[in-house]
mmCIF file of C-alpha atoms in Angstrom:
data_model
loop_
_atom_site.group_PDB
_atom_site.id
_atom_site.type_symbol
_atom_site.label_atom_id
_atom_site.label_comp_id
_atom_site.label_asym_id
_atom_site.label_seq_id
_atom_site.Cartn_x
_atom_site.Cartn_y
_atom_site.Cartn_z
ATOM 1 C CA MET A 731 0.000 0.000 0.000
ATOM 2 C CA HIS A 732 3.011 2.302 0.450
ATOM 3 C CA ASP A 733 3.632 2.629 -3.318
ATOM 4 C CA GLN A 734 0.025 2.649 -4.490
ATOM 5 C CA ASN A 735 -0.611 5.093 -7.342
ATOM 6 C CA ASN A 736 -3.724 6.131 -9.248
ATOM 7 C CA PRO A 737 -3.241 4.705 -12.769
ATOM 8 C CA ALA A 738 -3.103 7.022 -15.769
ATOM 9 C CA GLY A 739 -6.415 7.353 -17.574
ATOM 10 C CA HIS A 740 -9.883 8.870 -17.428
ATOM 11 C CA TYR A 741 -11.920 9.180 -14.237
ATOM 12 C CA THR A 742 -15.296 10.308 -13.003
ATOM 13 C CA ALA A 743 -14.388 12.405 -9.973
ATOM 14 C CA PHE A 744 -15.494 15.096 -7.549
ATOM 15 C CA GLU A 745 -13.719 17.267 -5.001
ATOM 16 C CA ALA A 746 -13.735 15.725 -1.533
ATOM 17 C CA SER A 747 -14.442 17.740 1.571
ATOM 18 C CA PRO A 748 -11.470 18.270 3.912
ATOM 19 C CA GLU A 749 -13.356 16.263 6.550
ATOM 20 C CA LEU A 750 -13.723 13.217 4.284
ATOM 21 C CA ARG A 751 -10.118 13.349 3.125
ATOM 22 C CA ARG A 752 -8.817 13.883 6.671
ATOM 23 C CA VAL A 753 -10.638 10.961 8.285
ATOM 24 C CA GLY A 754 -9.841 8.744 5.283
ATOM 25 C CA GLU A 755 -6.146 9.583 5.382
ATOM 26 C CA LYS A 756 -5.963 9.042 9.138
ATOM 27 C CA LEU A 757 -7.508 5.603 8.658
ATOM 28 C CA VAL A 758 -5.102 4.713 5.830
ATOM 29 C CA TRP A 759 -2.088 5.956 7.794
ATOM 30 C CA GLU A 760 -3.013 4.168 11.024
ATOM 31 C CA VAL A 761 -3.697 0.857 9.262
ATOM 32 C CA THR A 762 -0.419 1.185 7.349
ATOM 33 C CA GLN A 763 1.369 1.597 10.690
ATOM 34 C CA GLY A 764 -0.272 -1.555 12.033
ATOM 35 C CA ASN A 765 -2.990 0.171 14.072
ATOM 36 C CA TRP A 766 -5.787 -1.621 12.248
ATOM 37 C CA HIS A 767 -8.549 -1.165 14.867
ATOM 38 C CA GLN A 768 -10.042 1.760 12.923
ATOM 39 C CA HIS A 769 -13.588 0.468 12.610
ATOM 40 C CA ASP A 770 -15.300 3.661 13.798
ATOM 41 C CA ALA A 771 -13.207 5.668 11.331
ATOM 42 C CA LEU A 772 -14.184 3.315 8.479
ATOM 43 C CA ILE A 773 -17.872 3.736 9.328
ATOM 44 C CA GLU A 774 -17.420 7.520 9.248
ATOM 45 C CA VAL A 775 -15.562 7.356 5.912
ATOM 46 C CA ILE A 776 -18.325 5.275 4.330
ATOM 47 C CA GLU A 777 -21.062 7.584 5.642
ATOM 48 C CA ARG A 778 -19.263 10.746 4.512
ATOM 49 C CA PHE A 779 -18.396 9.274 1.130
ATOM 50 C CA ASP A 780 -21.938 8.057 0.554
ATOM 51 C CA ARG A 781 -23.332 11.510 1.350
ATOM 52 C CA GLU A 782 -20.806 13.447 -0.761
ATOM 53 C CA SER A 783 -20.857 11.090 -3.749
ATOM 54 C CA GLY A 784 -24.651 11.039 -3.750
ATOM 55 C CA LYS A 785 -24.694 14.819 -4.039
ATOM 56 C CA ALA A 786 -21.862 15.166 -6.554
ATOM 57 C CA LEU A 787 -22.683 12.239 -8.846
ATOM 58 C CA VAL A 788 -26.471 11.940 -8.556
ATOM 59 C CA LEU A 789 -28.222 15.016 -7.152
ATOM 60 C CA ASP A 790 -26.008 17.513 -9.004
ATOM 61 C CA ALA A 791 -26.746 15.631 -12.226
ATOM 62 C CA ILE A 792 -30.472 15.914 -11.519
ATOM 63 C CA HIS A 793 -30.083 19.670 -11.003
ATOM 64 C CA ALA A 794 -28.133 19.889 -14.260
ATOM 65 C CA MET A 795 -30.985 18.156 -16.081
ATOM 66 C CA GLY A 796 -33.474 20.690 -14.741
ATOM 67 C CA LEU A 797 -36.037 18.092 -13.677
ATOM 68 C CA ASN A 798 -39.269 19.221 -12.089
ATOM 69 C CA ARG A 799 -39.649 19.199 -8.311
ATOM 70 C CA THR A 800 -41.671 15.983 -8.225
ATOM 71 C CA ALA A 801 -38.994 14.045 -10.094
ATOM 72 C CA GLU A 802 -36.217 15.654 -8.076
ATOM 73 C CA HIS A 803 -37.948 14.778 -4.799
ATOM 74 C CA PHE A 804 -38.369 11.173 -5.957
ATOM 75 C CA VAL A 805 -34.667 10.890 -6.782
ATOM 76 C CA GLN A 806 -33.699 12.436 -3.437
ATOM 77 C CA SER A 807 -35.952 10.000 -1.582
ATOM 78 C CA THR A 808 -34.480 7.058 -3.494
ATOM 79 C CA VAL A 809 -30.917 8.172 -2.766
ATOM 80 C CA GLN A 810 -31.726 8.678 0.931
ATOM 81 C CA SER A 811 -33.318 5.233 1.118
ATOM 82 C CA LEU A 812 -30.294 3.543 -0.457
ATOM 83 C CA SER A 813 -27.965 5.533 1.802
ATOM 84 C CA GLY A 814 -29.920 4.462 4.857
ATOM 85 C CA THR A 815 -29.598 0.812 3.838
ATOM 86 C CA ILE A 816 -25.862 1.176 3.199
ATOM 87 C CA ASN A 817 -25.267 2.908 6.538
ATOM 88 C CA LYS A 818 -27.290 0.296 8.424
ATOM 89 C CA LEU A 819 -25.315 -2.540 6.818
ATOM 90 C CA THR A 820 -22.061 -0.695 7.471
ATOM 91 C CA LYS A 821 -22.711 -0.384 11.209
ATOM 92 C CA GLN A 822 -23.584 -4.082 11.409
ATOM 93 C CA ILE A 823 -20.681 -5.422 9.362
ATOM 94 C CA VAL A 824 -17.667 -3.131 9.785
ATOM 95 C CA PRO A 825 -17.105 -3.821 13.528
ATOM 96 C CA LYS A 826 -16.569 -7.509 12.631
ATOM 97 C CA LEU A 827 -13.735 -6.900 10.144
ATOM 98 C CA ASP A 828 -10.360 -8.441 10.964
ATOM 99 C CA ARG A 829 -6.884 -7.082 10.261
ATOM 100 C CA GLU A 830 -6.697 -8.379 6.679
ATOM 101 C CA GLN A 831 -10.125 -6.993 5.822
ATOM 102 C CA MET A 832 -9.310 -3.599 7.347
ATOM 103 C CA THR A 833 -6.073 -3.510 5.344
ATOM 104 C CA LEU A 834 -8.030 -4.173 2.154
ATOM 105 C CA ALA A 835 -10.553 -1.485 3.104
ATOM 106 C CA ALA A 836 -7.752 1.046 3.647
ATOM 107 C CA SER A 837 -6.216 0.099 0.296
ATOM 108 C CA HIS A 838 -9.568 0.605 -1.433
ATOM 109 C CA ILE A 839 -10.044 4.023 0.192
ATOM 110 C CA ARG A 840 -6.571 5.040 -0.907
ATOM 111 C CA SER A 841 -7.226 3.880 -4.489
ATOM 112 C CA LEU A 842 -10.238 6.238 -4.682
ATOM 113 C CA SER A 843 -8.274 9.223 -3.331
ATOM 114 C CA ILE A 844 -6.708 11.381 -6.052
ATOM 115 C CA THR A 845 -4.399 14.290 -5.271
ATOM 116 C CA MET A 846 -4.315 16.939 -7.986
ATOM 117 C CA PRO A 847 -1.834 19.846 -8.122
ATOM 118 C CA ALA A 848 -3.525 23.242 -7.734
ATOM 119 C CA GLU A 849 -2.432 26.881 -7.627
ATOM 120 C CA ASN A 850 -2.521 26.968 -3.831
ATOM 121 C CA GLY A 851 -1.119 23.477 -3.269
ATOM 122 C CA PHE A 852 -3.223 20.387 -3.906
ATOM 123 C CA THR A 853 -6.874 19.504 -4.438
ATOM 124 C CA ALA A 854 -8.309 16.358 -2.863
ATOM 125 C CA MET A 855 -10.451 14.415 -5.324
ATOM 126 C CA VAL A 856 -12.396 11.174 -5.071
ATOM 127 C CA GLY A 857 -12.951 9.195 -8.236
ATOM 128 C CA TYR A 858 -13.070 5.922 -10.114
ATOM 129 C CA GLN A 859 -11.555 5.039 -13.467
ATOM 130 C CA ILE A 860 -13.698 4.738 -16.595
ATOM 131 C CA PRO A 861 -12.892 3.013 -19.924
ATOM 132 C CA ASP A 862 -11.245 5.092 -22.655
ATOM 133 C CA SER A 863 -14.027 4.089 -25.054
ATOM 134 C CA LEU A 864 -16.704 5.542 -22.758
ATOM 135 C CA ASN A 865 -14.811 8.814 -22.464
ATOM 136 C CA GLU A 866 -14.397 9.016 -26.257
ATOM 137 C CA ARG A 867 -18.147 8.599 -26.709
ATOM 138 C CA ARG A 868 -18.752 11.290 -24.083
ATOM 139 C CA ILE A 869 -16.476 13.732 -25.924
ATOM 140 C CA ASP A 870 -18.237 13.034 -29.233
ATOM 141 C CA SER A 871 -21.691 13.487 -27.695
ATOM 142 C CA VAL A 872 -20.772 16.713 -25.893
ATOM 143 C CA ARG A 873 -19.314 18.117 -29.119
ATOM 144 C CA ARG A 874 -22.482 17.251 -31.080
ATOM 145 C CA ILE A 875 -24.703 18.744 -28.365
ATOM 146 C CA ARG A 876 -22.770 22.012 -28.471
ATOM 147 C CA ASP A 877 -22.982 21.968 -32.258
ATOM 148 C CA GLY A 878 -26.772 21.979 -31.896
ATOM 149 C CA ASN A 879 -27.422 18.287 -32.592
ATOM 150 C CA TRP A 880 -28.737 17.575 -29.109
ATOM 151 C CA LYS A 881 -31.868 15.686 -30.204
ATOM 152 C CA GLU A 882 -29.765 13.068 -31.974
ATOM 153 C CA GLU A 883 -27.714 12.469 -28.817
ATOM 154 C CA LYS A 884 -30.527 11.579 -26.413
ATOM 155 C CA ARG A 885 -30.066 7.823 -26.674
ATOM 156 C CA ALA A 886 -26.269 8.050 -26.556
ATOM 157 C CA ILE A 887 -26.282 10.279 -23.467
ATOM 158 C CA SER A 888 -28.768 7.992 -21.704
ATOM 159 C CA GLN A 889 -26.502 5.036 -22.393
ATOM 160 C CA GLN A 890 -23.405 6.861 -21.155
ATOM 161 C CA LEU A 891 -25.051 8.008 -17.911
ATOM 162 C CA ASN A 892 -26.331 4.493 -17.291
ATOM 163 C CA GLU A 893 -22.834 3.083 -17.823
ATOM 164 C CA LEU A 894 -21.327 5.677 -15.466
ATOM 165 C CA GLY A 895 -23.881 4.776 -12.809
ATOM 166 C CA ASP A 896 -23.200 1.056 -13.248
ATOM 167 C CA LEU A 897 -19.474 1.708 -12.844
ATOM 168 C CA LEU A 898 -20.176 3.674 -9.654
ATOM 169 C CA LEU A 899 -22.027 0.711 -8.181
ATOM 170 C CA GLU A 900 -19.352 -1.749 -9.304
ATOM 171 C CA GLU A 901 -16.172 0.192 -8.509
ATOM 172 C CA ILE A 902 -17.293 1.664 -5.204
ATOM 173 C CA TYR A 903 -19.815 -0.594 -3.533
ATOM 174 C CA LEU A 904 -19.589 -4.105 -4.998
ATOM 175 C CA LYS A 905 -15.794 -4.081 -5.237
ATOM 176 C CA SER A 906 -15.487 -3.003 -1.603
ATOM 177 C CA VAL A 907 -17.847 -5.789 -0.521
ATOM 178 C CA ARG A 908 -15.790 -8.405 -2.375
ATOM 179 C CA MET A 909 -12.442 -7.010 -1.215
ATOM 180 C CA MET A 910 -13.376 -6.967 2.453
ATOM 181 C CA GLY A 911 -14.882 -10.454 2.323
ATOM 182 C CA PHE A 912 -18.203 -9.631 3.937
ATOM 183 C CA GLY A 913 -19.464 -13.127 3.216
ATOM 184 C CA PHE A 914 -21.856 -14.734 0.749
ATOM 185 C CA PHE A 915 -25.113 -13.554 2.328
ATOM 186 C CA THR A 916 -24.043 -9.944 2.741
ATOM 187 C CA GLU A 917 -22.555 -9.808 -0.747
ATOM 188 C CA LYS A 918 -25.783 -11.113 -2.274
ATOM 189 C CA LEU A 919 -27.794 -8.637 -0.196
ATOM 190 C CA VAL A 920 -25.706 -5.708 -1.440
ATOM 191 C CA GLN A 921 -25.805 -7.049 -4.995
ATOM 192 C CA GLY A 922 -29.589 -7.282 -4.777
ATOM 193 C CA GLY A 923 -29.789 -3.691 -3.579
ATOM 194 C CA ALA A 924 -27.465 -2.647 -6.396
ATOM 195 C CA VAL A 925 -29.650 -4.378 -8.985
ATOM 196 C CA ILE A 926 -32.751 -2.598 -7.670
ATOM 197 C CA GLY A 927 -30.893 0.712 -7.542
ATOM 198 C CA ARG A 928 -29.574 0.172 -11.056
ATOM 199 C CA GLY A 929 -33.056 -0.513 -12.396
ATOM 200 C CA VAL A 930 -34.515 2.609 -10.780
ATOM 201 C CA LYS A 931 -31.537 4.666 -11.957
ATOM 202 C CA ASN A 932 -31.834 3.476 -15.557
ATOM 203 C CA GLN A 933 -35.556 4.230 -15.696
ATOM 204 C CA LEU A 934 -35.036 7.694 -14.223
ATOM 205 C CA ILE A 935 -32.189 8.534 -16.584
ATOM 206 C CA ASN A 936 -34.041 7.362 -19.678
ATOM 207 C CA TRP A 937 -37.172 9.267 -18.653
ATOM 208 C CA ALA A 938 -35.256 12.415 -17.731
ATOM 209 C CA ILE A 939 -33.181 12.530 -20.913
ATOM 210 C CA GLY A 940 -36.294 12.078 -23.008
ATOM 211 C CA SER A 941 -37.892 15.161 -21.424
ATOM 212 C CA LEU A 942 -34.924 17.551 -21.743
ATOM 213 C CA GLN A 943 -34.812 20.502 -24.107
ATOM 214 C CA GLU A 944 -31.790 22.269 -25.580
ATOM 215 C CA PRO A 945 -30.888 24.539 -22.589
ATOM 216 C CA GLU A 946 -30.935 21.584 -20.184
ATOM 217 C CA PHE A 947 -28.836 19.509 -22.576
ATOM 218 C CA MET A 948 -26.223 22.262 -22.653
ATOM 219 C CA MET A 949 -26.112 22.298 -18.831
ATOM 220 C CA LEU A 950 -25.846 18.510 -18.783
ATOM 221 C CA ALA A 951 -22.911 18.654 -21.204
ATOM 222 C CA ASP A 952 -21.189 21.125 -18.865
ATOM 223 C CA TYR A 953 -21.859 18.823 -15.904
ATOM 224 C CA MET A 954 -20.344 15.819 -17.696
ATOM 225 C CA ASP A 955 -17.224 17.853 -18.465
ATOM 226 C CA LEU A 956 -17.043 19.012 -14.845
ATOM 227 C CA ARG A 957 -17.064 15.461 -13.476
ATOM 228 C CA HIS A 958 -14.383 14.242 -15.902
ATOM 229 C CA LEU A 959 -10.765 13.992 -14.758
ATOM 230 C CA TYR A 960 -7.781 12.908 -16.859
ATOM 231 C CA LEU A 961 -4.478 11.705 -15.424
ATOM 232 C CA PRO A 962 -1.822 11.682 -18.190
ATOM 233 C CA GLU A 963 0.485 9.610 -15.983
ATOM 234 C CA PRO A 964 0.195 7.617 -12.739
ATOM 235 C CA MET A 965 -0.443 9.917 -9.802
ATOM 236 C CA PRO A 966 1.262 9.079 -6.489
ATOM 237 C CA HIS A 967 -0.787 9.436 -3.334
ATOM 238 C CA GLN A 968 -0.112 12.644 -1.398
ATOM 239 C CA PHE A 969 -1.168 12.882 2.244
ATOM 240 C CA LEU A 970 -2.758 16.315 2.574
ATOM 241 C CA TYR A 971 -3.955 16.313 6.169
ATOM 242 C CA TYR A 972 -2.426 13.357 7.983
ATOM 243 C CA PRO A 973 0.120 12.747 9.470
ATOM 244 C CA ASN A 974 1.165 16.315 8.704
ATOM 245 C CA ASP A 975 -1.805 18.155 10.237
#
């Protein structure tokens, strides 16, 4: 875990709050030093991440699409329900993790933490890698939308958003469940929740995209650009808050 880098490539990412990065880095550092009894910290990391990623990757996208209040409220309720389930499972399962599982959890947290150079130092990002082919399709669609061909891109954008959402479920939630070895029953429970969430998400995205007009499509194109991050070369992990705070 000492030499773990973020691979070069394309990412979907958002800026992490100092609180999330600080508690995550303290957990990673302590586990690296052999102090693996960081279960309360892991619960806090999961809760903070779930809240911040839900806003940055789901609710902000809904705002960008300009959905009406009824649809927006439905999405918020769905996200809150899924978050409640995740947090309940977390509090039941995390206290039972052993040293190996906590080490894997710390490694996973570190793999999602991206440190980007900025004018005033560094910016703490959280993100997951996406395939080059998906990013190329995103670039083509955004270009066509800005050229005025937004109607022709509805199906393509729906597909891309669905794929991004599926990757979020896979790279963040399902991968962490498998890595930490929660057990067959728990893994199937989380997978079942992910399947339900994926189905709701796909229906919402397809419905929302079908109802958008040109101004909303332009805002959505801006949002997709905003959440894209490119690393031209592997990025080493930089501790921003711990142990140097």
